[in-house]
XYZ file of N, CA and C in Angstrom:
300
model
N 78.995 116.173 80.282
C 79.256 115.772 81.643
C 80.603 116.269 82.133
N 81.848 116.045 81.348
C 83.230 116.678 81.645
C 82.923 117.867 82.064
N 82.322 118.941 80.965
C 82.009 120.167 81.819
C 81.725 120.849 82.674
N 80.652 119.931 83.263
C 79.575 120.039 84.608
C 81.037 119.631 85.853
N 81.522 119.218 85.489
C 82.927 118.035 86.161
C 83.650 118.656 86.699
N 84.199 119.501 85.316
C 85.254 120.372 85.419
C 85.003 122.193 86.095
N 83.755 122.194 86.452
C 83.459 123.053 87.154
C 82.866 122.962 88.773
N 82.456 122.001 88.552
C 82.315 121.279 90.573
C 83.858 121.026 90.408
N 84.830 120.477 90.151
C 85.873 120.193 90.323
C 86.527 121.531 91.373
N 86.425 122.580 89.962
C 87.248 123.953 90.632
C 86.651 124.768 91.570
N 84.762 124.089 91.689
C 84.340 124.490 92.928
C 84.658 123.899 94.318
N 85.263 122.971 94.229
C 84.996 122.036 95.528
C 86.633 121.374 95.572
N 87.826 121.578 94.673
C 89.037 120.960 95.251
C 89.781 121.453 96.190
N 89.129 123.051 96.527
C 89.942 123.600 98.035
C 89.379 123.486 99.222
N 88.397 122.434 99.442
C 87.506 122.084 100.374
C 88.039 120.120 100.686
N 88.352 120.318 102.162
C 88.811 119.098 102.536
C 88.122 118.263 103.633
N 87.749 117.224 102.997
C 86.416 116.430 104.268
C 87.078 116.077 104.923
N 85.973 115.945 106.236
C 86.503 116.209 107.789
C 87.098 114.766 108.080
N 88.398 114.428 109.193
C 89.167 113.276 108.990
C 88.138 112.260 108.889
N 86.569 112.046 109.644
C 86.146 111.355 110.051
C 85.411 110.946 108.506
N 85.238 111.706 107.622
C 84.518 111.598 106.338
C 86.335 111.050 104.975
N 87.408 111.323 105.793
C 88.159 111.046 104.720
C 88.426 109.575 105.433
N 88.738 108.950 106.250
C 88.523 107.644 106.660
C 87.136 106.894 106.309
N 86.212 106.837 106.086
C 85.291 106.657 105.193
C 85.573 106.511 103.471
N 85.574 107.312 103.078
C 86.402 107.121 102.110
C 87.638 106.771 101.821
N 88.507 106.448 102.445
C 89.738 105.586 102.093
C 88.924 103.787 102.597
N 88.331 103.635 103.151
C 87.743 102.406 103.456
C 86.680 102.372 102.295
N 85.918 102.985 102.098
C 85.367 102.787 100.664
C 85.999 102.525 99.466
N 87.360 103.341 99.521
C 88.757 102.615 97.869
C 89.027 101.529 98.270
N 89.664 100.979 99.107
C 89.699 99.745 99.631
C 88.706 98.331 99.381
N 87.837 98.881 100.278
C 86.571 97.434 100.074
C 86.226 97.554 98.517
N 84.917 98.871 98.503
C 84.221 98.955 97.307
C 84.825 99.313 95.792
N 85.981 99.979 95.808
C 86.725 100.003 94.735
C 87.722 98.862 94.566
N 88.283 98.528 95.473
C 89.042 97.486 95.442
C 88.644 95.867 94.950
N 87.201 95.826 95.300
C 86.743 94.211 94.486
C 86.518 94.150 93.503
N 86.458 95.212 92.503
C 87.214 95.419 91.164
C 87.732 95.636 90.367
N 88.853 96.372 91.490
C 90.177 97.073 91.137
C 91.175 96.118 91.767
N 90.903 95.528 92.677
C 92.244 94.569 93.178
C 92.348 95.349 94.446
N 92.162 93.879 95.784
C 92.148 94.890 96.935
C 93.430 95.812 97.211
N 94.618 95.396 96.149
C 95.889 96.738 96.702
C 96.039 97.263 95.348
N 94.667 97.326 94.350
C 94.565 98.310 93.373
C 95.586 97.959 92.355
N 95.658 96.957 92.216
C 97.048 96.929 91.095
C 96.198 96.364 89.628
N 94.868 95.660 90.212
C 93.506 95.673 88.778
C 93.186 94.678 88.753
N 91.959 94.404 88.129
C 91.069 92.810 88.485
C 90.443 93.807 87.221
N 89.252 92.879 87.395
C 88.101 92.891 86.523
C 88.552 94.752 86.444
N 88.573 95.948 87.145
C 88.969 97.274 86.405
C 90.422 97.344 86.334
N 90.926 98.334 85.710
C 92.161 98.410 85.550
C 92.833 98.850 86.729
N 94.513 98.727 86.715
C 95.006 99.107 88.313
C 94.787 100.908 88.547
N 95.002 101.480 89.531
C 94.455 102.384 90.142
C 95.537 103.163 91.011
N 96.783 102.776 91.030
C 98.405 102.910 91.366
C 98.641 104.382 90.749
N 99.373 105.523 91.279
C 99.805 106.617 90.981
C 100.588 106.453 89.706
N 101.267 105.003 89.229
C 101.953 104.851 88.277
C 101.266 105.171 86.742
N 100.037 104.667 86.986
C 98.721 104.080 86.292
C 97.962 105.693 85.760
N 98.265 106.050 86.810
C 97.353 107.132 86.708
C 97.694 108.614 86.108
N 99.020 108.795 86.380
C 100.075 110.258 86.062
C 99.673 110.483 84.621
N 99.331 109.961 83.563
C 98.770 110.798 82.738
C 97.532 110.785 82.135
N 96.866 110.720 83.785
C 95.853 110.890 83.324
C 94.836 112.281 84.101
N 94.328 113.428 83.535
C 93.915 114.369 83.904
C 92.878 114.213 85.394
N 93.263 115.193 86.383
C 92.443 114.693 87.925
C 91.065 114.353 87.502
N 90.614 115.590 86.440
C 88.897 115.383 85.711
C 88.568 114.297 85.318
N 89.661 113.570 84.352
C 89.080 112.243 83.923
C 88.844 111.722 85.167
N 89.234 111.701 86.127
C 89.296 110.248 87.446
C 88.433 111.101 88.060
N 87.836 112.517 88.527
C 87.109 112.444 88.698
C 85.279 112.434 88.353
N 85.678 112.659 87.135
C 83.870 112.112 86.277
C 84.434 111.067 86.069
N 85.125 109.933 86.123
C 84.606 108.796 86.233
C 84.274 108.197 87.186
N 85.007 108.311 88.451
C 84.284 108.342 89.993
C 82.792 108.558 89.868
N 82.387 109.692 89.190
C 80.801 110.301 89.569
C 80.081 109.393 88.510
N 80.439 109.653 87.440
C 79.528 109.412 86.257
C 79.853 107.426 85.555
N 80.860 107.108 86.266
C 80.921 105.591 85.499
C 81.805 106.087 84.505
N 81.750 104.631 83.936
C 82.117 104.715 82.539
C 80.854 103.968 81.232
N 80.260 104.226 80.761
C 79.554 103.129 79.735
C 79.838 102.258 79.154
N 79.278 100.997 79.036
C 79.758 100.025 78.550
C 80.993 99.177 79.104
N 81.123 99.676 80.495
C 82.179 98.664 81.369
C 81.325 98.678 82.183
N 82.421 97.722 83.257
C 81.563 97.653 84.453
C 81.815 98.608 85.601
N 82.339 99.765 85.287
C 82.399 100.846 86.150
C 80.831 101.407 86.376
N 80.863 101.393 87.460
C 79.607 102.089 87.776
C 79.184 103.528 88.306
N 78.058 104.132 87.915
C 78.724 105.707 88.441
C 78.578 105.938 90.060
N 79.187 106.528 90.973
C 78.865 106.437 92.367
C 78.588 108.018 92.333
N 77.834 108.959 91.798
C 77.479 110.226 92.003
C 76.620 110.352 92.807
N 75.612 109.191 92.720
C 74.260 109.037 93.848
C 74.700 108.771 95.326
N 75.886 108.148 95.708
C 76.848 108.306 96.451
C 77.462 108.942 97.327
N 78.295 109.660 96.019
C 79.742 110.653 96.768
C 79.251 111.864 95.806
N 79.744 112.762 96.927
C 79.319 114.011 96.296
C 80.862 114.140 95.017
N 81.072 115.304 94.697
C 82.083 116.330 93.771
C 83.227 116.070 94.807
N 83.230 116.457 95.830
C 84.031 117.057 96.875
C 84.552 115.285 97.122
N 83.683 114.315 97.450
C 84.507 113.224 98.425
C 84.973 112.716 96.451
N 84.153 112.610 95.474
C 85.272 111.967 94.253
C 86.423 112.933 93.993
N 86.378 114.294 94.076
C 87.852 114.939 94.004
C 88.650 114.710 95.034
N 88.149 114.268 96.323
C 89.342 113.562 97.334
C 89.852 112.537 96.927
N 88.827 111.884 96.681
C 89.300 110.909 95.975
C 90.119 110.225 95.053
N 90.385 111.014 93.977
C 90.842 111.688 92.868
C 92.743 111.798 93.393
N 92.503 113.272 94.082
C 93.497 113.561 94.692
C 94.182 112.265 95.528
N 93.851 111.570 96.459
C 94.388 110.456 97.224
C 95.102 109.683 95.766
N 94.404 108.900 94.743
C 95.269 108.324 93.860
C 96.240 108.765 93.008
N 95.776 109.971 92.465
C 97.146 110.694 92.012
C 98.425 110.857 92.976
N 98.455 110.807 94.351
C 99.581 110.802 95.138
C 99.965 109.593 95.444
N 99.017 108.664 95.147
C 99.587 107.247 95.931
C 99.542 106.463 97.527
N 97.869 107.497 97.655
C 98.042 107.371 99.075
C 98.081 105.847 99.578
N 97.179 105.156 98.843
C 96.998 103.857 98.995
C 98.539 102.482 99.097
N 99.167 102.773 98.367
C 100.596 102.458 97.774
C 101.209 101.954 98.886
């Protein structure tokens, strides 16, 4: 799965959804990531989600886990969802701290 990941990744991280699709998704980290991440992401039932949290951790990991879940937690996969493109925005937004 990393593989498949790590190649939509480098297909699709120079491609930026349109404001009206990245407001959508920042309201989706918020509500739907946030009721089990902690609505200001600092962690609940998942762990916090803070640029602090995150710096070593590779954009790929955060984004196959966005797509694919995790097993055996309660991460769930949202690939059926969000495409490559809105979890590598995605991705990208927490590694900077947009939320913060």
């Amino acid at each position: 799965m990393i593989n498949s990941s790590l190649f939509a990744y480098a297909e699709t991280s120079h491609r930026t959804p349109s404001i009206k699709k990245q407001q959508a998704l920042l309201h989706l980290l918020k509500q739907d990531c946030g009721s089990c991440h902690g609505m200001l992401l600092k962690g609940g039932l998942g762990p916090p989600l803070l640029m602090k949290n995150l710096e070593d951790k590779p954009i790929e990991l955060i984004i196959n886990t966005i797509l694919y879940g995790r097993p055996g937690t309660a991460m769930p996969p949202w690939q059926g969802l969000l495409s490559t493109q809105d979890a590598t925005w995605l991705a990208q937004q927490l590694k900077t701290g947009v939320i913060e």
